[in-house]
Coordinates of C-alpha atoms and ligand atoms in Angstrom, one line a residue:
M26 CA -10.4 -11.4 22.0
V27 CA -12.2 -12.0 18.0
A28 CA -14.2 -8.5 17.4
K29 CA -17.6 -9.2 15.2
V30 CA -17.1 -8.5 11.9
P31 CA -20.5 -7.2 10.0
P32 CA -21.9 -8.8 7.2
E33 CA -20.5 -7.6 3.9
P34 CA -22.8 -4.5 2.6
F35 CA -23.0 -5.9 -0.7
R36 CA -24.6 -8.6 -2.7
I37 CA -22.9 -10.5 -5.8
K38 CA -24.1 -10.5 -8.7
M39 CA -21.1 -11.9 -11.0
V40 CA -19.0 -14.4 -10.3
E41 CA -15.9 -14.8 -11.1
P42 CA -14.7 -18.7 -10.3
V43 CA -11.8 -19.9 -8.7
R44 CA -10.8 -23.2 -8.1
V45 CA -8.6 -25.1 -5.6
P46 CA -5.6 -26.5 -7.4
D47 CA -4.5 -29.9 -5.3
G48 CA -1.5 -31.1 -3.4
D49 CA 0.6 -32.1 -6.1
E50 CA -0.8 -28.8 -8.5
R51 CA 0.1 -26.9 -6.2
E52 CA 3.8 -28.3 -5.7
R53 CA 4.2 -28.2 -10.1
A54 CA 3.4 -24.5 -9.4
L55 CA 6.0 -23.8 -6.7
E56 CA 8.5 -25.7 -9.0
A57 CA 7.7 -23.2 -12.1
A58 CA 7.6 -20.2 -10.4
R59 CA 11.0 -21.1 -9.0
F60 CA 9.4 -20.9 -5.1
N61 CA 8.4 -16.8 -5.6
M62 CA 5.2 -15.8 -5.2
F63 CA 5.2 -13.3 -8.9
G64 CA 6.0 -16.2 -10.6
L65 CA 3.0 -17.9 -9.6
R66 CA -0.1 -17.9 -12.4
A67 CA -3.0 -16.4 -10.3
A68 CA -5.0 -19.3 -11.4
D69 CA -3.1 -21.8 -9.6
V70 CA -3.9 -19.8 -6.8
Y71 CA -7.7 -20.3 -5.0
I72 CA -6.9 -16.6 -2.8
D73 CA -4.8 -14.0 -3.6
L74 CA -3.8 -11.6 -1.5
L75 CA -0.5 -11.0 -2.8
T76 CA -1.3 -7.2 -2.9
D77 CA -4.6 -4.9 -2.2
S78 CA -3.1 -2.4 -5.7
G79 CA -5.5 -2.7 -8.8
T80 CA -7.5 -6.3 -7.1
G81 CA -10.8 -4.8 -5.8
A82 CA -13.9 -5.3 -7.3
M83 CA -16.0 -2.0 -9.0
S84 CA -19.5 -1.4 -8.6
K85 CA -22.4 -1.5 -10.8
Q86 CA -22.2 2.3 -11.2
Q87 CA -18.6 2.5 -12.2
W88 CA -19.2 -0.2 -14.6
A89 CA -21.8 1.8 -15.7
A90 CA -19.9 5.0 -15.9
I91 CA -17.3 3.0 -18.0
M92 CA -20.2 3.0 -20.7
M93 CA -19.7 7.1 -20.5
G94 CA -16.1 7.3 -21.3
D95 CA -15.4 9.9 -24.2
E96 CA -12.2 9.0 -25.9
A97 CA -11.0 12.6 -27.5
Y98 CA -7.7 12.7 -27.1
A99 CA -7.9 16.1 -25.2
G100 CA -10.5 18.0 -23.2
A101 CA -12.4 15.3 -22.7
D102 CA -15.8 14.9 -20.9
S103 CA -14.5 12.5 -18.6
F104 CA -11.6 14.5 -18.0
F105 CA -14.1 17.1 -16.7
S106 CA -16.4 14.3 -15.1
L107 CA -13.0 13.6 -12.6
K108 CA -12.1 17.4 -12.5
K109 CA -15.4 17.5 -10.7
A110 CA -15.1 14.9 -8.3
V111 CA -12.0 15.7 -7.5
K112 CA -12.9 19.2 -6.5
E113 CA -16.2 17.8 -4.7
V114 CA -14.2 15.2 -2.9
L115 CA -10.8 16.0 -2.2
G116 CA -11.2 20.6 -2.8
F117 CA -8.1 20.8 -5.1
D118 CA -8.9 22.9 -8.0
Y119 CA -6.1 21.0 -10.4
A120 CA -7.0 17.6 -11.1
I121 CA -3.8 15.6 -13.9
P122 CA -4.6 12.3 -14.0
V123 CA -1.8 9.4 -14.2
H124 CA -1.8 6.0 -15.2
Q125 CA -1.0 4.7 -11.3
G126 CA 0.6 5.7 -8.1
R127 CA 4.7 5.6 -9.4
A128 CA 3.9 7.7 -12.6
A129 CA 2.3 10.4 -10.2
E130 CA 5.5 10.0 -8.3
N131 CA 7.6 10.5 -11.4
V132 CA 5.9 13.5 -12.7
V133 CA 5.8 15.0 -9.0
F134 CA 9.4 14.4 -8.6
G135 CA 10.9 14.5 -11.5
S136 CA 9.2 18.4 -11.8
L137 CA 9.7 19.3 -8.1
V138 CA 12.9 18.0 -6.7
K139 CA 16.7 18.7 -7.6
E140 CA 19.8 16.8 -7.2
G141 CA 20.6 17.3 -3.8
D142 CA 17.4 17.8 -1.8
V143 CA 16.0 16.1 1.1
I144 CA 12.1 15.1 1.6
P145 CA 11.0 15.0 5.1
F146 CA 8.8 12.3 5.4
N147 CA 6.9 10.3 8.1
M148 CA 8.0 7.2 5.9
P149 CA 8.0 6.7 1.8
F150 CA 7.0 4.0 0.4
D151 CA 8.8 1.5 -1.5
T152 CA 8.6 3.5 -5.0
T153 CA 8.3 6.5 -3.8
R154 CA 12.5 6.0 -1.9
G155 CA 12.7 4.7 -5.8
H156 CA 11.5 8.0 -7.7
I157 CA 13.5 10.2 -4.7
F158 CA 16.6 7.8 -5.5
N159 CA 16.4 8.9 -9.2
A160 CA 16.1 12.5 -8.5
K161 CA 19.3 12.2 -7.1
A162 CA 17.6 13.8 -3.8
S163 CA 17.4 12.0 -0.5
S164 CA 14.6 11.5 2.5
V165 CA 14.7 11.7 6.1
D166 CA 12.1 9.7 8.3
C167 CA 10.3 11.5 10.9
V168 CA 7.8 9.2 11.9
I169 CA 7.7 8.9 15.9
D170 CA 9.8 5.9 17.5
E171 CA 6.3 4.3 18.3
A172 CA 5.9 3.1 14.5
F173 CA 9.1 0.6 15.2
D174 CA 7.6 -1.5 18.3
R175 CA 5.5 -4.5 16.7
T176 CA 3.3 -4.5 19.9
N177 CA 3.2 -1.1 21.1
Q178 CA -0.8 -0.1 20.7
H179 CA -0.5 3.3 19.6
P180 CA -3.9 4.6 17.5
F181 CA -1.2 6.6 14.8
K182 CA 1.5 4.9 14.6
G183 CA 2.0 6.7 11.0
N184 CA 2.5 10.3 13.0
V185 CA 5.2 12.7 12.4
D186 CA 7.4 13.6 15.2
I187 CA 7.8 17.1 15.0
A188 CA 10.5 17.3 16.9
K189 CA 12.3 15.3 13.9
L190 CA 10.7 17.1 11.4
E191 CA 11.8 20.5 13.2
K192 CA 16.0 19.2 13.2
A193 CA 15.2 18.5 10.0
I194 CA 14.5 21.2 8.4
A195 CA 17.6 22.9 10.9
E196 CA 20.2 20.8 9.7
Y197 CA 19.0 21.1 5.5
G198 CA 17.5 24.2 5.2
K199 CA 14.4 25.4 3.0
A200 CA 16.7 25.8 0.0
R201 CA 17.3 22.0 0.1
I202 CA 13.7 21.5 1.2
P203 CA 11.4 21.2 -2.1
F204 CA 8.2 20.0 0.4
I205 CA 7.2 18.3 3.5
M206 CA 5.5 14.7 2.2
V207 CA 3.5 12.3 4.8
T208 CA 2.4 8.7 3.5
I209 CA -1.6 8.1 4.8
T210 CA -1.8 5.1 5.7
N211 CA 1.7 4.6 6.8
N212 CA 2.4 1.6 3.8
S213 CA 5.5 1.0 5.1
G214 CA 5.2 0.7 8.8
G215 CA 2.3 -1.7 8.3
G216 CA -0.5 0.1 7.1
Q217 CA -0.6 2.7 10.1
P218 CA -3.1 6.2 10.1
V219 CA -2.0 9.6 10.9
S220 CA -4.0 11.3 13.1
L221 CA -6.0 15.3 11.7
A222 CA -4.4 17.1 14.4
N223 CA -0.9 15.7 13.9
L224 CA -1.4 16.5 9.5
R225 CA -2.1 20.8 11.0
E226 CA 0.5 20.5 13.3
V227 CA 3.4 19.0 9.9
S228 CA 0.8 21.5 8.0
A229 CA 1.3 24.5 10.3
V230 CA 5.4 23.6 10.6
G231 CA 5.5 23.8 7.0
K232 CA 3.9 27.4 6.9
K233 CA 6.3 28.8 9.2
H234 CA 9.1 27.8 7.4
G235 CA 7.4 28.4 3.5
I236 CA 7.8 24.8 2.5
P237 CA 4.8 22.7 1.1
L238 CA 2.9 19.9 2.6
L239 CA 2.1 16.9 0.0
L240 CA 0.4 13.5 1.0
D241 CA 1.2 10.1 -0.7
A242 CA -3.0 9.7 -0.3
A243 CA -3.0 6.3 -1.3
R244 CA -5.1 5.0 1.7
M245 CA -6.5 8.5 2.4
A246 CA -10.5 7.1 3.3
E247 CA -8.5 4.7 5.4
N248 CA -7.1 6.9 7.5
A249 CA -10.3 9.2 7.7
W250 CA -12.0 5.8 9.2
F251 CA -9.4 5.2 11.8
I252 CA -9.4 9.4 12.4
K253 CA -13.2 9.1 12.8
R254 CA -12.7 5.7 15.3
R255 CA -10.2 7.3 17.2
E256 CA -9.6 10.8 17.6
K257 CA -12.2 12.1 19.9
E258 CA -12.1 15.6 18.0
C259 CA -13.7 14.1 15.1
A260 CA -15.8 11.6 16.0
Q261 CA -19.2 13.5 15.1
M262 CA -18.1 14.9 11.6
S263 CA -18.6 12.1 8.6
I264 CA -15.5 10.3 6.9
A265 CA -16.3 13.0 3.6
E266 CA -15.7 15.8 6.4
I267 CA -12.9 14.5 7.1
L268 CA -11.2 13.2 4.1
K269 CA -11.9 17.1 2.6
A270 CA -10.0 18.2 6.3
T271 CA -7.5 16.4 6.2
M272 CA -7.0 17.3 2.4
D273 CA -6.7 21.1 3.6
T274 CA -3.3 21.0 5.3
A275 CA -1.7 19.4 2.4
D276 CA -0.3 21.9 -0.8
A277 CA -0.7 18.6 -3.2
I278 CA -1.2 14.8 -3.4
T279 CA -0.2 12.1 -5.1
V280 CA -2.3 9.2 -5.2
S281 CA -2.5 5.1 -6.4
C282 CA -6.0 5.5 -6.8
K283 CA -5.8 1.3 -7.5
K284 CA -5.8 1.4 -3.5
D285 CA -8.8 3.6 -2.6
P286 CA -10.1 4.9 -5.1
L287 CA -11.5 1.6 -6.5
V288 CA -10.4 1.4 -10.1
N289 CA -8.4 -1.7 -11.3
I290 CA -6.0 0.9 -12.9
G291 CA -5.4 4.8 -12.7
G292 CA -3.4 7.7 -10.5
L293 CA -3.8 10.7 -9.2
V294 CA -1.4 14.3 -9.0
A295 CA -3.6 17.6 -7.9
C296 CA -3.0 20.5 -6.3
R297 CA -4.0 24.2 -5.3
T298 CA -1.9 26.4 -7.7
E299 CA -1.9 27.0 -11.2
E300 CA 2.0 27.5 -10.8
M301 CA 2.6 24.1 -9.4
Y302 CA -0.1 22.6 -12.4
Y303 CA 2.7 24.0 -15.0
K304 CA 5.2 23.1 -13.6
I305 CA 4.2 19.3 -13.4
V306 CA 2.3 19.2 -16.8
P307 CA 5.4 19.1 -19.0
R308 CA 6.6 15.9 -17.5
V309 CA 3.1 14.4 -17.4
I310 CA 3.2 14.6 -21.3
L311 CA 6.2 13.3 -22.0
F312 CA 5.8 10.3 -19.8
E313 CA 2.0 9.6 -19.5
G314 CA 0.0 11.5 -22.4
F315 CA -2.1 14.6 -22.9
A316 CA -2.8 16.3 -19.4
T317 CA -6.3 15.3 -19.6
Y318 CA -5.9 11.7 -19.5
G319 CA -2.5 11.1 -18.9
G320 CA -2.2 7.3 -20.0
L321 CA -5.5 6.1 -19.3
A322 CA -9.1 5.9 -21.3
G323 CA -11.5 8.0 -21.1
R324 CA -13.3 5.4 -19.4
D325 CA -10.9 4.7 -16.7
L326 CA -11.3 8.6 -15.7
E327 CA -14.9 8.1 -15.3
A328 CA -14.4 5.0 -13.2
L329 CA -12.1 6.6 -11.1
A330 CA -14.6 9.8 -10.7
V331 CA -17.6 7.1 -9.1
G332 CA -14.7 5.6 -7.3
L333 CA -13.7 8.4 -5.0
H334 CA -17.6 8.9 -4.2
E335 CA -17.7 5.7 -3.4
M336 CA -14.8 5.2 -1.4
T337 CA -15.9 7.7 1.4
D338 CA -18.9 5.5 2.3
E339 CA -18.5 4.6 5.4
Q340 CA -20.3 1.0 5.7
H341 CA -18.0 0.2 2.6
L342 CA -14.9 1.5 5.2
T343 CA -16.0 -0.4 8.4
H344 CA -16.6 -3.4 6.4
R345 CA -13.5 -3.6 5.4
I346 CA -10.9 -2.6 7.8
S347 CA -13.1 -4.7 10.3
Q348 CA -12.5 -7.7 7.9
V349 CA -8.9 -7.1 7.9
R350 CA -9.0 -6.6 11.6
Y351 CA -10.9 -10.5 11.9
L352 CA -8.4 -12.1 9.9
G353 CA -5.2 -10.6 12.3
D354 CA -7.9 -11.5 15.9
L355 CA -8.7 -14.8 14.2
L356 CA -4.3 -14.8 13.3
E357 CA -3.2 -14.3 17.3
E358 CA -6.1 -15.9 18.6
G359 CA -4.5 -19.1 17.0
G360 CA -0.8 -17.8 18.5
V361 CA 0.2 -16.7 15.6
P362 CA 2.5 -13.3 16.3
C363 CA 1.3 -10.2 14.4
I364 CA 2.4 -6.8 14.0
Q365 CA -0.3 -4.7 16.3
P366 CA -2.2 -2.7 16.2
I367 CA -4.0 -4.3 13.1
G368 CA -3.1 -1.9 10.3
G369 CA -6.2 -1.0 7.1
H370 CA -5.1 -2.7 4.4
A371 CA -3.3 -5.8 5.2
V372 CA -1.7 -8.0 8.1
F373 CA 1.3 -8.5 8.6
I374 CA 2.7 -12.1 10.2
D375 CA 6.2 -11.8 12.2
A376 CA 8.0 -14.3 10.5
A377 CA 10.8 -14.2 12.2
A378 CA 9.2 -15.0 15.4
F379 CA 6.6 -17.4 13.7
L380 CA 10.2 -19.5 12.2
P381 CA 12.4 -18.6 14.8
H382 CA 15.3 -21.3 13.8
I383 CA 15.6 -20.2 10.2
P384 CA 17.9 -17.8 10.2
Q385 CA 17.4 -14.5 8.3
G386 CA 19.7 -15.3 6.0
S387 CA 17.7 -18.1 4.2
Y388 CA 14.7 -15.9 3.7
P389 CA 12.2 -17.4 6.2
A390 CA 9.5 -14.9 4.9
D391 CA 10.0 -16.4 1.9
V392 CA 9.6 -20.0 3.5
L393 CA 6.4 -19.0 5.2
S394 CA 5.3 -17.7 2.1
V395 CA 5.8 -21.1 0.0
E396 CA 4.7 -23.2 3.5
I397 CA 1.4 -20.6 3.3
Y398 CA 1.0 -21.7 -0.2
R399 CA 1.4 -25.4 -0.3
E400 CA -1.4 -25.4 3.1
G401 CA -4.1 -23.5 1.2
A402 CA -3.3 -22.5 -2.1
I403 CA -3.1 -18.9 -0.1
R404 CA -0.8 -16.4 -1.7
G405 CA 1.0 -13.2 0.3
I406 CA 4.3 -12.1 0.7
G407 CA 7.4 -11.9 2.2
L408 CA 8.7 -8.6 3.1
G409 CA 12.1 -9.5 4.8
A410 CA 15.6 -10.2 3.9
L411 CA 14.6 -11.2 0.4
A412 CA 13.4 -7.5 -0.4
F413 CA 15.7 -5.1 1.5
E414 CA 18.9 -7.1 2.7
N415 CA 22.0 -5.0 1.0
V416 CA 25.0 -6.4 0.1
D417 CA 28.5 -5.5 0.4
E418 CA 29.5 -5.7 -3.2
K419 CA 33.1 -5.3 -2.2
T420 CA 33.1 -7.5 0.9
G421 CA 29.5 -9.5 0.2
K422 CA 28.4 -9.0 3.5
R423 CA 25.2 -9.4 3.9
T424 CA 22.9 -6.7 6.5
F425 CA 19.5 -7.5 7.0
P426 CA 16.1 -5.5 7.8
K427 CA 15.1 -5.1 11.4
L428 CA 11.8 -7.1 10.5
E429 CA 11.2 -10.5 8.8
L430 CA 7.5 -9.8 7.5
F431 CA 4.8 -11.6 5.8
R432 CA 2.0 -9.5 4.4
L433 CA -1.6 -10.4 3.4
A434 CA -3.2 -7.6 1.8
I435 CA -6.5 -7.9 1.5
N436 CA -8.4 -6.5 -1.7
R437 CA -11.6 -4.6 -1.4
R438 CA -14.6 -6.0 -2.0
T439 CA -14.0 -9.2 -3.2
Y440 CA -13.4 -12.4 -0.6
T441 CA -16.0 -12.2 1.8
N442 CA -15.7 -13.1 5.9
S443 CA -15.5 -17.0 5.0
H444 CA -12.8 -17.0 2.6
I445 CA -11.0 -14.5 5.8
E446 CA -11.9 -17.5 8.0
Y447 CA -10.7 -20.5 5.5
V448 CA -7.5 -18.6 5.5
A449 CA -7.2 -17.8 9.0
E450 CA -7.3 -21.9 9.5
S451 CA -5.0 -22.7 7.3
I452 CA -2.3 -20.8 8.5
V453 CA -3.2 -21.8 12.2
N454 CA -2.5 -25.1 10.7
V455 CA 0.8 -23.9 9.2
Y456 CA 1.7 -22.5 12.9
K457 CA 1.1 -25.9 14.1
R458 CA 3.5 -27.5 12.4
R459 CA 6.3 -25.0 12.4
D460 CA 8.8 -26.6 14.4
S461 CA 8.7 -29.3 11.3
I462 CA 9.7 -26.6 9.1
R463 CA 13.1 -27.1 8.9
W464 CA 14.2 -25.4 5.8
G465 CA 15.3 -22.3 3.7
L466 CA 15.6 -20.5 0.0
E467 CA 18.6 -19.7 -1.4
M468 CA 18.7 -17.3 -4.4
V469 CA 19.8 -19.1 -7.5
Y470 CA 19.1 -16.3 -9.7
E471 CA 20.0 -12.3 -8.5
P472 CA 18.5 -9.4 -11.4
P473 CA 21.0 -7.0 -11.4
V474 CA 18.8 -4.1 -10.7
K475 CA 18.8 -3.1 -7.7
G476 CA 16.0 -3.5 -5.0
L477 CA 13.9 -5.4 -7.3
K478 CA 15.3 -8.4 -6.0
H479 CA 11.9 -10.3 -4.4
F480 CA 10.0 -9.5 -7.3
L481 CA 12.6 -11.6 -10.1
A482 CA 14.3 -13.8 -8.3
H483 CA 14.7 -17.4 -9.1
L484 CA 15.0 -19.6 -5.5
K485 CA 15.9 -23.1 -4.4
P486 CA 14.4 -24.8 -1.1
V487 CA 17.9 -26.1 1.0
S488 CA 17.6 -28.3 4.0
L489 CA 18.9 -26.3 7.3
Ligands
PLP503 C1 0.6 1.2 -4.1 C2 1.1 2.7 -3.5 C3 2.3 3.4 -4.5 C4 2.9 3.0 -5.9 O1 1.2 3.4 -6.2 P1 1.4 2.3 -7.7 O2 -0.1 2.2 -8.4 O3 1.5 0.9 -7.0 O4 2.3 2.6 -8.5 C5 2.7 4.9 -3.8 N1 2.1 4.7 -2.6 C6 1.7 4.1 -1.5 C7 1.5 4.8 -0.6 C8 1.1 2.8 -2.2 O5 0.5 2.3 -1.2

């Protein structure tokens, strides 16, 4: 059943015109993009659901705060606005701004992790995995088994399996484990939440062994909303209280502020001790800028300070998360197979089940992205073989990921419920004609950088 979605808790005061390109224009745009969604010009897209990163709309309060930017190199007032917001909303005494989430990862992993270290995770996000790799360390996935079952309705599919965590600690030992890390919500697992009870257990395991807990907290407000709805003990708490309780479990956090904190650019590291602060800061100065601006303008810090407060607004979160679920429900009603339950920031379509007649080596998720663009000038992104396949350098043998997904990420405060209905209708139309989609994609240019293939690949349609 399709649940009702609440009306938008905002009204529109400035419009950004978008146009719908016609069929010929879409074909030309696809050719020019080499059939890669990252190659499209945004002007050729009507509804852009490529990512929810930095693509949301700021509030009038954030725009007003931008005028208060203090651009001093060191110790600017804007830094202290941010520091105050971090203390009030998240409870950490030390705030380090950086330019985005992966920069937070760079300064933290580069400062606290040494070669050969092992980091137990629920699951790392792909940039996080990259930075672990870059630090010559590795990670162990300790997420619960339910995370891998597409139709399992577990309420907290991002949870850490405590037995797996204990096993990892026993196997590698405290000396090789600089910290435990949990991604909230679990992006790589489909935006699935982690319960407060689970975070407290993980934190207790860490304390027992003397290992700190870090959170990758890009979607911490969405995670708090899910906790309020799904964890009985927390039903009477406000989102702000749940968020604070979540943060109380952690020794430090890295944040892409382009997600829940509602800014177009920005990232954050926050920690509790001066000792950790001084371990991290040299690398901030090396890569980002002085410790009180971290690669951002003073005005960006002001907008972020306001965004940190706004992200805890329950009406905003209820609308956002319900809107994501609304899209998922409309698609399911039209027969389109989606990952269940629908997560906080995106709907993931099972492209392998949508186009079962296209072999995974012909990139079905990316064929689907082309067909959906053709149908409605809508942009999403394939997350399947093109993004994650492994090709053996010697034998050329290809191994494919377990899941072949197509993601529609919903921007914050950007599209209305009627845009969502348009997206669902277009995709259901593609689903109805799925049997006639009898072609695949072939890579004609493969970028030499491992793991970044899907951003830069050139593709060519081939008939099957
Ligand atoms: C987006 C994201 C990152 C990386 O942040 P960027 O701002 O894109 O560099 C890291 N972790 C998670 C969970 C994310 O969603």
